[in-house]
Amino acid sequence: MAKALEGIKILDFTHVQSGPTCTQLLAWFGADVIKVERPGEGDITRGQLRDIPDADSLYFTMLNHNKRSITLDTKAPEGKKVLEELVRTCDVLVENFAPGVLKRMGFSWERIQELNPKMIVASVKGFGPGPYEDCKVYENVAQCAGGAASTTGFDDGPPLVTGAQIGDSGTGLHLALGIVAALYQRNTSGRGQQVLAAMQDGVLNLCRVKLRDQQRLAHGPLKEYPQFPHGEFGDTVPRAGNASGGGQPGWILKCKGWETDPNAYIYFIAQAPVWEKICNVIGKPEWITDPEYAKPAARLPKLKDIFATVEEWTMTKTKFEAMEILNKFDIPCGPILSMKEIAEDQSLRATGTIVEVDHPTRGKYLSVGNPIKLSDSPTEVTRSPLLGEHTEEILRDVLGFDENRIAEIRNSGAVGQAQRLAAE
Ligand code: CAO
């Protein structure tokens, strides 16, 4: 079956996490993603957090599926020439170098347009134009600068970063959408354009509800926050613990086994339309008509006590038993799943959200497949490339170089040695 982005060639100059997340998605939608890596070393994550000696790390393999790898020293004269040819041939260049790197390499936006006016140049940077535009940025810096850390955690503790990689993977997602939109516009404009996704902007976009709350604060306390009615509100959005970000109050509650299992918890939402059912399930039918509890506004100042009462009930059930009972009554809730439980979840395997991939040097490993499902463009996850595995193939098939030219490039040292399969 044809894929959504079939025929699109991506010149993938990305490394670490943010950019590779983006190009991996494009590859899953069928684009030919050509990853350009420095000879010898490649993407730095190949060697980071290694679990198996000499094998590409899970960090790398889980972010670079379905791509081809060419090694190229883009600072060497021959390497530069090859890169120019790739710019002429490809549709999109994606990069997440530190600010200024691409220009120093000799590939300014102006130069790229000279080479290929249809090319889309897509970049992840830490910050957009402004005082921090020249800064190098990693995940947690973006979480802090984008408003996530100041609004995450408990009020009496320090700011917290989250496990979800909203700075890197989140920005990669934003960039992928920008690229697809630019490709669509190119159909009518005939021109390429620059696409910028700044990590601070991406995180802030995901923290939109907190900027909402910042403005609500000017009109009185945030009544769904755990600080209400006893705590003081300052002039900025406080950390809300596990309170829900929406209009339906929620909290994380202990379940049976919490004393020994760090994940024996459930997220419980006291959704107004099912209040009656909640009262019946937890054995508090009198709350249905009690004016102190019957209406959402009356409940807001008592949320802490209400959740403590619900918790007395959830503590008598495992998180899965509680899920089953509550879902029968359409009471929104969610088990706190550990990574172990997720890795073993058969339904996630069945949908391809968790996939097992085989790799020649590391063997079988689990990965997260494409979380976006297209009915006419199914995703088959294939392993990440070895360093430089497709160098000759790309020079020959994508750029149309003959054997003499390939030998010339190889002899110049611009492409280095490819990583070999153990059997070769
Ligand atoms: N051939 C020759 N040189 C190459 C090359 C190649 N194939 N690929 C990269 N290089 C060179 C670059 O030209 C650059 O050299 P100069 O500094 O001399 O111009 C050098 O490698 C390093 O690039 P870098 O500055 O991007 O890499 P770094 O490790 O120092 O910084 C990072 C990493 C992530 C902090 C930085 O790239 C960055 O801020 N990126 C933008 C934000 C981002 O994506 N952050 C998220 C990363 S995921 O956690």
GROMACS .gro file of C-alpha atoms and ligand atoms in nm:
model
  473
    1MET     CA    1   0.000   0.000   0.000
    2ALA     CA    2   0.130   0.349  -0.085
    3LYS     CA    3   0.229   0.572   0.203
    4ALA     CA    4   0.111   0.926   0.272
    5LEU     CA    5   0.452   1.091   0.218
    6GLU     CA    6   0.585   0.855  -0.046
    7GLY     CA    7   0.814   1.032  -0.292
    8ILE     CA    8   0.922   1.297  -0.039
    9LYS     CA    9   1.295   1.300   0.032
   10ILE     CA   10   1.410   1.430   0.367
   11LEU     CA   11   1.768   1.544   0.418
   12ASP     CA   12   1.788   1.459   0.785
   13PHE     CA   13   2.054   1.659   0.961
   14THR     CA   14   1.909   1.596   1.304
   15HIS     CA   15   2.068   1.455   1.616
   16VAL     CA   16   1.984   1.368   1.977
   17GLN     CA   17   1.604   1.363   2.035
   18SER     CA   18   1.398   1.658   1.913
   19GLY     CA   19   1.486   1.650   1.543
   20PRO     CA   20   1.504   1.269   1.514
   21THR     CA   21   1.152   1.242   1.664
   22CYS     CA   22   1.027   1.459   1.378
   23THR     CA   23   1.205   1.280   1.095
   24GLN     CA   24   1.110   0.938   1.236
   25LEU     CA   25   0.743   1.037   1.211
   26LEU     CA   26   0.795   1.153   0.852
   27ALA     CA   27   0.966   0.821   0.774
   28TRP     CA   28   0.671   0.633   0.925
   29PHE     CA   29   0.442   0.824   0.693
   30GLY     CA   30   0.651   0.701   0.399
   31ALA     CA   31   0.913   0.972   0.337
   32ASP     CA   32   1.263   0.863   0.237
   33VAL     CA   33   1.466   0.994   0.530
   34ILE     CA   34   1.838   1.024   0.461
   35LYS     CA   35   2.022   1.080   0.785
   36VAL     CA   36   2.353   1.261   0.740
   37GLU     CA   37   2.603   1.178   1.012
   38ARG     CA   38   2.959   1.267   1.089
   39PRO     CA   39   3.201   0.986   0.986
   40GLY     CA   40   3.333   0.779   1.274
   41GLU     CA   41   3.099   0.900   1.544
   42GLY     CA   42   2.759   0.977   1.396
   43ASP     CA   43   2.468   1.096   1.604
   44ILE     CA   44   2.610   1.130   1.955
   45THR     CA   45   2.321   0.924   2.098
   46ARG     CA   46   2.450   0.609   1.924
   47GLY     CA   47   2.697   0.584   2.210
   48GLN     CA   48   2.498   0.743   2.492
   49LEU     CA   49   2.334   0.544   2.775
   50ARG     CA   50   2.459   0.222   2.617
   51ASP     CA   51   2.320  -0.099   2.765
   52ILE     CA   52   2.506  -0.338   2.532
   53PRO     CA   53   2.876  -0.278   2.460
   54ASP     CA   54   2.948  -0.166   2.101
   55ALA     CA   55   2.582  -0.181   1.994
   56ASP     CA   56   2.385   0.131   1.905
   57SER     CA   57   2.205   0.247   2.218
   58LEU     CA   58   1.830   0.224   2.270
   59TYR     CA   59   1.836   0.602   2.282
   60PHE     CA   60   1.944   0.602   1.917
   61THR     CA   61   1.760   0.297   1.788
   62MET     CA   62   1.425   0.409   1.931
   63LEU     CA   63   1.444   0.750   1.760
   64ASN     CA   64   1.579   0.657   1.420
   65HIS     CA   65   1.362   0.379   1.279
   66ASN     CA   66   1.290   0.358   0.905
   67LYS     CA   67   1.579   0.592   0.811
   68ARG     CA   68   1.886   0.548   0.590
   69SER     CA   69   2.227   0.665   0.710
   70ILE     CA   70   2.500   0.831   0.505
   71THR     CA   71   2.824   0.943   0.667
   72LEU     CA   72   2.955   1.270   0.537
   73ASP     CA   73   3.211   1.519   0.664
   74THR     CA   74   3.028   1.830   0.558
   75LYS     CA   75   3.325   2.049   0.641
   76ALA     CA   76   3.552   1.868   0.391
   77PRO     CA   77   3.540   2.005   0.031
   78GLU     CA   78   3.415   1.676  -0.120
   79GLY     CA   79   3.163   1.636   0.161
   80LYS     CA   80   3.032   1.984   0.093
   81LYS     CA   81   2.985   1.900  -0.274
   82VAL     CA   82   2.789   1.588  -0.187
   83LEU     CA   83   2.575   1.786   0.055
   84GLU     CA   84   2.505   2.042  -0.217
   85GLU     CA   85   2.382   1.762  -0.439
   86LEU     CA   86   2.161   1.631  -0.161
   87VAL     CA   87   2.015   1.979  -0.113
   88ARG     CA   88   1.939   1.994  -0.486
   89THR     CA   89   1.771   1.653  -0.475
   90CYS     CA   90   1.574   1.652  -0.151
   91ASP     CA   91   1.245   1.822  -0.063
   92VAL     CA   92   1.307   1.907   0.301
   93LEU     CA   93   1.617   1.969   0.511
   94VAL     CA   94   1.554   1.912   0.881
   95GLU     CA   95   1.812   2.019   1.138
   96ASN     CA   96   1.843   2.083   1.508
   97PHE     CA   97   2.198   2.209   1.532
   98ALA     CA   98   2.293   2.479   1.776
   99PRO     CA   99   2.212   2.827   1.638
  100GLY     CA  100   2.448   2.934   1.358
  101VAL     CA  101   2.592   2.588   1.283
  102LEU     CA  102   2.427   2.541   0.942
  103LYS     CA  103   2.539   2.886   0.829
  104ARG     CA  104   2.895   2.820   0.947
  105MET     CA  105   2.885   2.502   0.741
  106GLY     CA  106   2.816   2.721   0.437
  107PHE     CA  107   2.444   2.646   0.409
  108SER     CA  108   2.260   2.967   0.488
  109TRP     CA  109   1.893   2.994   0.389
  110GLU     CA  110   2.002   3.213   0.093
  111ARG     CA  111   2.255   2.957  -0.025
  112ILE     CA  112   2.004   2.673   0.008
  113GLN     CA  113   1.751   2.870  -0.197
  114GLU     CA  114   2.012   2.921  -0.468
  115LEU     CA  115   2.068   2.547  -0.479
  116ASN     CA  116   1.701   2.449  -0.457
  117PRO     CA  117   1.427   2.714  -0.437
  118LYS     CA  118   1.170   2.444  -0.361
  119MET     CA  119   1.349   2.321  -0.052
  120ILE     CA  120   1.181   2.348   0.286
  121VAL     CA  121   1.430   2.410   0.567
  122ALA     CA  122   1.293   2.302   0.902
  123SER     CA  123   1.470   2.374   1.228
  124VAL     CA  124   1.433   2.304   1.596
  125LYS     CA  125   1.601   2.567   1.809
  126GLY     CA  126   1.586   2.617   2.184
  127PHE     CA  127   1.442   2.967   2.162
  128GLY     CA  128   1.291   3.186   1.895
  129PRO     CA  129   1.433   3.531   1.816
  130GLY     CA  130   1.505   3.726   2.135
  131PRO     CA  131   1.753   3.741   2.420
  132TYR     CA  132   1.816   3.365   2.431
  133GLU     CA  133   1.820   3.290   2.058
  134ASP     CA  134   2.189   3.189   2.057
  135CYS     CA  135   2.161   2.945   2.349
  136LYS     CA  136   2.205   2.571   2.323
  137VAL     CA  137   1.909   2.396   2.476
  138TYR     CA  138   1.826   2.049   2.606
  139GLU     CA  139   1.493   1.901   2.713
  140ASN     CA  140   1.476   2.019   3.071
  141VAL     CA  141   1.591   2.371   2.987
  142ALA     CA  142   1.291   2.395   2.755
  143GLN     CA  143   1.057   2.254   3.019
  144CYS     CA  144   1.179   2.521   3.259
  145ALA     CA  145   1.169   2.810   3.010
  146GLY     CA  146   0.835   2.708   2.859
  147GLY     CA  147   0.637   2.725   3.183
  148ALA     CA  148   0.609   2.350   3.252
  149ALA     CA  149   0.845   2.329   3.550
  150SER     CA  150   0.702   2.626   3.741
  151THR     CA  151   0.355   2.471   3.716
  152THR     CA  152   0.453   2.110   3.787
  153GLY     CA  153   0.494   1.957   4.132
  154PHE     CA  154   0.344   2.030   4.470
  155ASP     CA  155   0.303   2.374   4.614
  156ASP     CA  156   0.536   2.308   4.906
  157GLY     CA  157   0.814   2.163   4.688
  158PRO     CA  158   1.051   2.285   4.416
  159PRO     CA  159   0.958   2.308   4.047
  160LEU     CA  160   0.961   1.967   3.876
  161VAL     CA  161   1.037   1.844   3.526
  162THR     CA  162   0.811   1.578   3.379
  163GLY     CA  163   0.903   1.237   3.237
  164ALA     CA  164   0.721   1.313   2.914
  165GLN     CA  165   0.977   1.469   2.681
  166ILE     CA  166   0.763   1.765   2.591
  167GLY     CA  167   1.065   1.982   2.506
  168ASP     CA  168   1.230   1.740   2.265
  169SER     CA  169   0.971   1.497   2.135
  170GLY     CA  170   0.695   1.756   2.175
  171THR     CA  171   0.883   2.006   1.961
  172GLY     CA  172   0.968   1.736   1.708
  173LEU     CA  173   0.594   1.678   1.671
  174HIS     CA  174   0.532   2.049   1.622
  175LEU     CA  175   0.805   2.062   1.359
  176ALA     CA  176   0.661   1.764   1.170
  177LEU     CA  177   0.328   1.942   1.142
  178GLY     CA  178   0.502   2.256   1.015
  179ILE     CA  179   0.684   2.052   0.750
  180VAL     CA  180   0.369   1.881   0.626
  181ALA     CA  181   0.192   2.221   0.609
  182ALA     CA  182   0.486   2.371   0.416
  183LEU     CA  183   0.485   2.076   0.175
  184TYR     CA  184   0.115   2.132   0.119
  185GLN     CA  185   0.162   2.505   0.055
  186ARG     CA  186   0.445   2.429  -0.187
  187ASN     CA  187   0.191   2.256  -0.410
  188THR     CA  188   0.039   2.595  -0.489
  189SER     CA  189   0.326   2.838  -0.424
  190GLY     CA  190   0.595   2.628  -0.591
  191ARG     CA  191   0.838   2.759  -0.329
  192GLY     CA  192   1.008   2.624  -0.022
  193GLN     CA  193   1.006   2.808   0.307
  194GLN     CA  194   1.167   2.806   0.650
  195VAL     CA  195   0.991   2.624   0.933
  196LEU     CA  196   1.098   2.700   1.288
  197ALA     CA  197   0.981   2.521   1.600
  198ALA     CA  198   1.141   2.668   1.912
  199MET     CA  199   1.141   2.434   2.210
  200GLN     CA  200   1.030   2.708   2.450
  201ASP     CA  201   0.732   2.780   2.221
  202GLY     CA  202   0.645   2.410   2.188
  203VAL     CA  203   0.645   2.360   2.566
  204LEU     CA  204   0.442   2.678   2.618
  205ASN     CA  205   0.190   2.558   2.360
  206LEU     CA  206   0.149   2.243   2.567
  207CYS     CA  207   0.117   2.460   2.882
  208ARG     CA  208  -0.157   2.671   2.726
  209VAL     CA  209  -0.399   2.598   3.014
  210LYS     CA  210  -0.153   2.743   3.262
  211LEU     CA  211  -0.140   3.076   3.078
  212ARG     CA  212  -0.520   3.057   3.089
  213ASP     CA  213  -0.500   3.021   3.467
  214GLN     CA  214  -0.250   3.305   3.496
  215GLN     CA  215  -0.515   3.538   3.354
  216ARG     CA  216  -0.799   3.387   3.556
  217LEU     CA  217  -0.594   3.460   3.867
  218ALA     CA  218  -0.656   3.833   3.817
  219HIS     CA  219  -1.024   3.766   3.885
  220GLY     CA  220  -0.990   3.569   4.207
  221PRO     CA  221  -0.850   3.242   4.343
  222LEU     CA  222  -0.834   2.933   4.124
  223LYS     CA  223  -1.104   2.737   4.297
  224GLU     CA  224  -1.018   2.398   4.149
  225TYR     CA  225  -0.657   2.420   4.275
  226PRO     CA  226  -0.566   2.236   4.598
  227GLN     CA  227  -0.462   2.573   4.750
  228PHE     CA  228  -0.829   2.673   4.762
  229PRO     CA  229  -0.974   2.770   5.007
  230HIS     CA  230  -0.697   2.743   5.270
  231GLY     CA  231  -0.378   2.846   5.091
  232GLU     CA  232  -0.267   3.184   4.970
  233PHE     CA  233  -0.253   3.262   4.600
  234GLY     CA  234   0.032   3.487   4.491
  235ASP     CA  235   0.051   3.671   4.162
  236THR     CA  236   0.153   3.370   3.954
  237VAL     CA  237   0.001   3.030   3.877
  238PRO     CA  238   0.104   2.796   4.159
  239ARG     CA  239   0.196   2.430   4.126
  240ALA     CA  240  -0.125   2.231   4.137
  241GLY     CA  241  -0.001   1.888   4.244
  242ASN     CA  242  -0.220   1.631   4.076
  243ALA     CA  243  -0.520   1.857   4.022
  244SER     CA  244  -0.680   1.835   3.682
  245GLY     CA  245  -0.599   2.107   3.431
  246GLY     CA  246  -0.959   2.122   3.315
  247GLY     CA  247  -1.300   2.204   3.456
  248GLN     CA  248  -1.359   1.862   3.615
  249PRO     CA  249  -1.173   1.815   3.945
  250GLY     CA  250  -0.940   1.517   3.970
  251TRP     CA  251  -0.669   1.372   4.194
  252ILE     CA  252  -0.444   1.069   4.225
  253LEU     CA  253  -0.572   0.825   4.486
  254LYS     CA  254  -0.417   0.526   4.658
  255CYS     CA  255  -0.536   0.179   4.565
  256LYS     CA  256  -0.495  -0.161   4.730
  257GLY     CA  257  -0.127  -0.245   4.760
  258TRP     CA  258   0.001   0.113   4.762
  259GLU     CA  259   0.217   0.040   5.067
  260THR     CA  260   0.454  -0.174   4.859
  261ASP     CA  261   0.373  -0.091   4.496
  262PRO     CA  262   0.478   0.262   4.399
  263ASN     CA  263   0.223   0.261   4.116
  264ALA     CA  264  -0.084   0.127   4.298
  265TYR     CA  265  -0.275   0.448   4.233
  266ILE     CA  266  -0.561   0.565   4.016
  267TYR     CA  267  -0.645   0.903   3.869
  268PHE     CA  268  -1.002   0.979   3.970
  269ILE     CA  269  -1.215   1.251   3.811
  270ALA     CA  270  -1.516   1.379   4.000
  271GLN     CA  271  -1.702   1.462   3.682
  272ALA     CA  272  -2.018   1.659   3.757
  273PRO     CA  273  -2.259   1.464   3.532
  274VAL     CA  274  -2.180   1.137   3.715
  275TRP     CA  275  -2.173   1.279   4.068
  276GLU     CA  276  -2.475   1.072   4.169
  277LYS     CA  277  -2.308   0.752   4.054
  278ILE     CA  278  -1.985   0.844   4.232
  279CYS     CA  279  -2.177   0.893   4.558
  280ASN     CA  280  -2.346   0.556   4.521
  281VAL     CA  281  -2.024   0.370   4.434
  282ILE     CA  282  -1.827   0.509   4.730
  283GLY     CA  283  -2.116   0.457   4.971
  284LYS     CA  284  -2.211   0.821   5.025
  285PRO     CA  285  -2.564   0.838   4.881
  286GLU     CA  286  -2.650   1.122   5.120
  287TRP     CA  287  -2.413   1.353   4.928
  288ILE     CA  288  -2.646   1.337   4.626
  289THR     CA  289  -2.904   1.564   4.787
  290ASP     CA  290  -2.697   1.735   5.058
  291PRO     CA  291  -2.673   2.102   4.946
  292GLU     CA  292  -2.316   2.105   5.080
  293TYR     CA  293  -2.219   1.847   4.815
  294ALA     CA  294  -2.489   1.835   4.549
  295LYS     CA  295  -2.360   2.113   4.321
  296PRO     CA  296  -2.006   2.145   4.173
  297ALA     CA  297  -1.953   2.496   4.311
  298ALA     CA  298  -2.041   2.378   4.664
  299ARG     CA  299  -1.787   2.094   4.631
  300LEU     CA  300  -1.490   2.309   4.524
  301PRO     CA  301  -1.385   2.422   4.874
  302LYS     CA  302  -1.411   2.060   4.997
  303LEU     CA  303  -1.231   1.876   4.718
  304LYS     CA  304  -0.950   1.761   4.947
  305ASP     CA  305  -1.193   1.596   5.189
  306ILE     CA  306  -1.405   1.457   4.908
  307PHE     CA  307  -1.106   1.290   4.745
  308ALA     CA  308  -0.995   1.157   5.085
  309THR     CA  309  -1.334   0.989   5.117
  310VAL     CA  310  -1.318   0.847   4.765
  311GLU     CA  311  -0.970   0.720   4.851
  312GLU     CA  312  -1.107   0.521   5.143
  313TRP     CA  313  -1.303   0.332   4.878
  314THR     CA  314  -1.024   0.304   4.615
  315MET     CA  315  -0.788   0.166   4.882
  316THR     CA  316  -1.014  -0.139   4.907
  317LYS     CA  317  -0.963  -0.218   4.535
  318THR     CA  318  -0.665  -0.272   4.309
  319LYS     CA  319  -0.630  -0.003   4.042
  320PHE     CA  320  -0.763  -0.246   3.781
  321GLU     CA  321  -1.062  -0.349   3.994
  322ALA     CA  322  -1.142   0.017   4.055
  323MET     CA  323  -1.113   0.087   3.680
  324GLU     CA  324  -1.357  -0.190   3.601
  325ILE     CA  325  -1.615  -0.080   3.855
  326LEU     CA  326  -1.589   0.293   3.782
  327ASN     CA  327  -1.602   0.250   3.406
  328LYS     CA  328  -1.929   0.058   3.436
  329PHE     CA  329  -2.075   0.384   3.561
  330ASP     CA  330  -1.890   0.605   3.309
  331ILE     CA  331  -1.686   0.761   3.588
  332PRO     CA  332  -1.366   0.888   3.424
  333CYS     CA  333  -1.052   0.742   3.579
  334GLY     CA  334  -0.714   0.601   3.479
  335PRO     CA  335  -0.473   0.354   3.637
  336ILE     CA  336  -0.119   0.476   3.703
  337LEU     CA  337   0.062   0.233   3.472
  338SER     CA  338   0.428   0.154   3.525
  339MET     CA  339   0.660   0.127   3.225
  340LYS     CA  340   0.678  -0.247   3.299
  341GLU     CA  341   0.300  -0.278   3.272
  342ILE     CA  342   0.297  -0.073   2.952
  343ALA     CA  343   0.576  -0.284   2.800
  344GLU     CA  344   0.372  -0.597   2.870
  345ASP     CA  345   0.037  -0.455   2.752
  346GLN     CA  346  -0.097  -0.680   2.478
  347SER     CA  347  -0.346  -0.426   2.342
  348LEU     CA  348  -0.069  -0.173   2.279
  349ARG     CA  349   0.123  -0.445   2.096
  350ALA     CA  350  -0.185  -0.529   1.889
  351THR     CA  351  -0.220  -0.171   1.765
  352GLY     CA  352   0.151  -0.132   1.688
  353THR     CA  353   0.196   0.138   1.951
  354ILE     CA  354   0.447  -0.093   2.119
  355VAL     CA  355   0.654  -0.291   1.869
  356GLU     CA  356   0.933  -0.546   1.893
  357VAL     CA  357   1.215  -0.469   1.654
  358ASP     CA  358   1.514  -0.684   1.562
  359HIS     CA  359   1.855  -0.524   1.527
  360PRO     CA  360   2.169  -0.692   1.390
  361THR     CA  361   2.403  -0.587   1.669
  362ARG     CA  362   2.172  -0.558   1.967
  363GLY     CA  363   1.903  -0.822   1.898
  364LYS     CA  364   1.537  -0.774   1.981
  365TYR     CA  365   1.414  -0.468   2.167
  366LEU     CA  366   1.088  -0.292   2.234
  367SER     CA  367   1.006   0.043   2.086
  368VAL     CA  368   0.718   0.286   2.064
  369GLY     CA  369   0.570   0.264   1.716
  370ASN     CA  370   0.380   0.534   1.532
  371PRO     CA  371   0.123   0.679   1.771
  372ILE     CA  372  -0.066   0.837   1.478
  373LYS     CA  373  -0.266   0.584   1.277
  374LEU     CA  374  -0.362   0.654   0.917
  375SER     CA  375  -0.608   0.408   0.763
  376ASP     CA  376  -0.457   0.438   0.414
  377SER     CA  377  -0.093   0.467   0.521
  378PRO     CA  378  -0.006   0.190   0.763
  379THR     CA  379   0.326   0.204   0.945
  380GLU     CA  380   0.577  -0.080   0.941
  381VAL     CA  381   0.852  -0.008   1.190
  382THR     CA  382   1.195  -0.111   1.062
  383ARG     CA  383   1.522  -0.095   1.254
  384SER     CA  384   1.747   0.210   1.270
  385PRO     CA  385   2.041   0.217   1.028
  386LEU     CA  386   2.396   0.136   1.125
  387LEU     CA  387   2.633   0.429   1.093
  388GLY     CA  388   2.688   0.497   0.723
  389GLU     CA  389   2.507   0.178   0.626
  390HIS     CA  390   2.354   0.335   0.316
  391THR     CA  391   2.633   0.570   0.212
  392GLU     CA  392   2.712   0.406  -0.122
  393GLU     CA  393   2.348   0.326  -0.193
  394ILE     CA  394   2.254   0.693  -0.148
  395LEU     CA  395   2.546   0.821  -0.359
  396ARG     CA  396   2.449   0.577  -0.633
  397ASP     CA  397   2.069   0.564  -0.625
  398VAL     CA  398   1.968   0.903  -0.490
  399LEU     CA  399   2.244   1.118  -0.642
  400GLY     CA  400   2.311   0.903  -0.949
  401PHE     CA  401   2.691   0.900  -0.904
  402ASP     CA  402   2.886   0.638  -1.101
  403GLU     CA  403   3.144   0.404  -0.948
  404ASN     CA  404   3.437   0.633  -1.038
  405ARG     CA  405   3.281   0.931  -0.865
  406ILE     CA  406   3.193   0.719  -0.562
  407ALA     CA  407   3.553   0.595  -0.541
  408GLU     CA  408   3.676   0.955  -0.568
  409ILE     CA  409   3.455   1.062  -0.281
  410ARG     CA  410   3.556   0.763  -0.073
  411ASN     CA  411   3.927   0.823  -0.137
  412SER     CA  412   3.893   1.186  -0.031
  413GLY     CA  413   3.797   1.064   0.319
  414ALA     CA  414   3.475   1.267   0.316
  415VAL     CA  415   3.248   0.970   0.386
  416GLY     CA  416   3.466   0.768   0.625
  417GLN     CA  417   3.409   0.400   0.698
  418ALA     CA  418   3.063   0.253   0.731
  419GLN     CA  419   2.973   0.048   1.039
  420ARG     CA  420   2.964  -0.317   0.928
  421LEU     CA  421   2.727  -0.595   1.021
  422ALA     CA  422   2.890  -0.859   1.239
  423ALA     CA  423   2.849  -1.126   0.968
  424GLU     CA  424   3.034  -0.928   0.700
  425CAO     N1  425   3.030   1.688   0.937
  425CAO     C1  426   3.108   1.782   0.992
  425CAO     N2  427   3.072   1.855   1.099
  425CAO     C2  428   2.952   1.828   1.153
  425CAO     C3  429   2.864   1.730   1.100
  425CAO     C4  430   2.909   1.658   0.986
  425CAO     N3  431   2.834   1.564   0.932
  425CAO     N4  432   2.754   1.728   1.176
  425CAO     C5  433   2.768   1.819   1.273
  425CAO     N5  434   2.887   1.880   1.261
  425CAO     C6  435   2.946   1.985   1.344
  425CAO     C7  436   2.872   2.116   1.329
  425CAO     O1  437   2.911   2.180   1.211
  425CAO     C8  438   2.912   2.188   1.456
  425CAO     O2  439   3.038   2.249   1.437
  425CAO     P1  440   3.068   2.404   1.469
  425CAO     O3  441   3.022   2.428   1.610
  425CAO     O4  442   3.216   2.410   1.450
  425CAO     O5  443   2.993   2.487   1.372
  425CAO     C9  444   2.933   2.075   1.555
  425CAO     O6  445   2.925   1.954   1.481
  425CAO    C10  446   2.840   2.065   1.672
  425CAO     O7  447   2.706   2.094   1.646
  425CAO     P2  448   2.607   2.138   1.766
  425CAO     O8  449   2.659   2.267   1.825
  425CAO     O9  450   2.470   2.140   1.716
  425CAO    O10  451   2.622   2.018   1.869
  425CAO     P3  452   2.648   2.022   2.027
  425CAO    O11  453   2.667   1.880   2.066
  425CAO    O12  454   2.756   2.115   2.066
  425CAO    O13  455   2.511   2.077   2.087
  425CAO    C11  456   2.271   2.076   2.120
  425CAO    C12  457   2.399   1.993   2.098
  425CAO    C13  458   2.153   1.979   2.119
  425CAO    C14  459   2.278   2.148   2.256
  425CAO    C15  460   2.257   2.179   2.007
  425CAO    O14  461   2.264   2.113   1.884
  425CAO    C16  462   2.129   2.259   2.011
  425CAO    O15  463   2.112   2.351   2.093
  425CAO     N6  464   2.033   2.229   1.921
  425CAO    C17  465   1.910   2.301   1.907
  425CAO    C18  466   1.813   2.267   2.016
  425CAO    C19  467   1.784   2.120   2.025
  425CAO    O16  468   1.743   2.055   1.931
  425CAO     N7  469   1.798   2.069   2.147
  425CAO    C20  470   1.747   1.937   2.179
  425CAO    C21  471   1.845   1.835   2.167
  425CAO     S1  472   1.767   1.685   2.216
  425CAO    O17  473   1.781   1.683   2.378
   0.00000   0.00000   0.00000
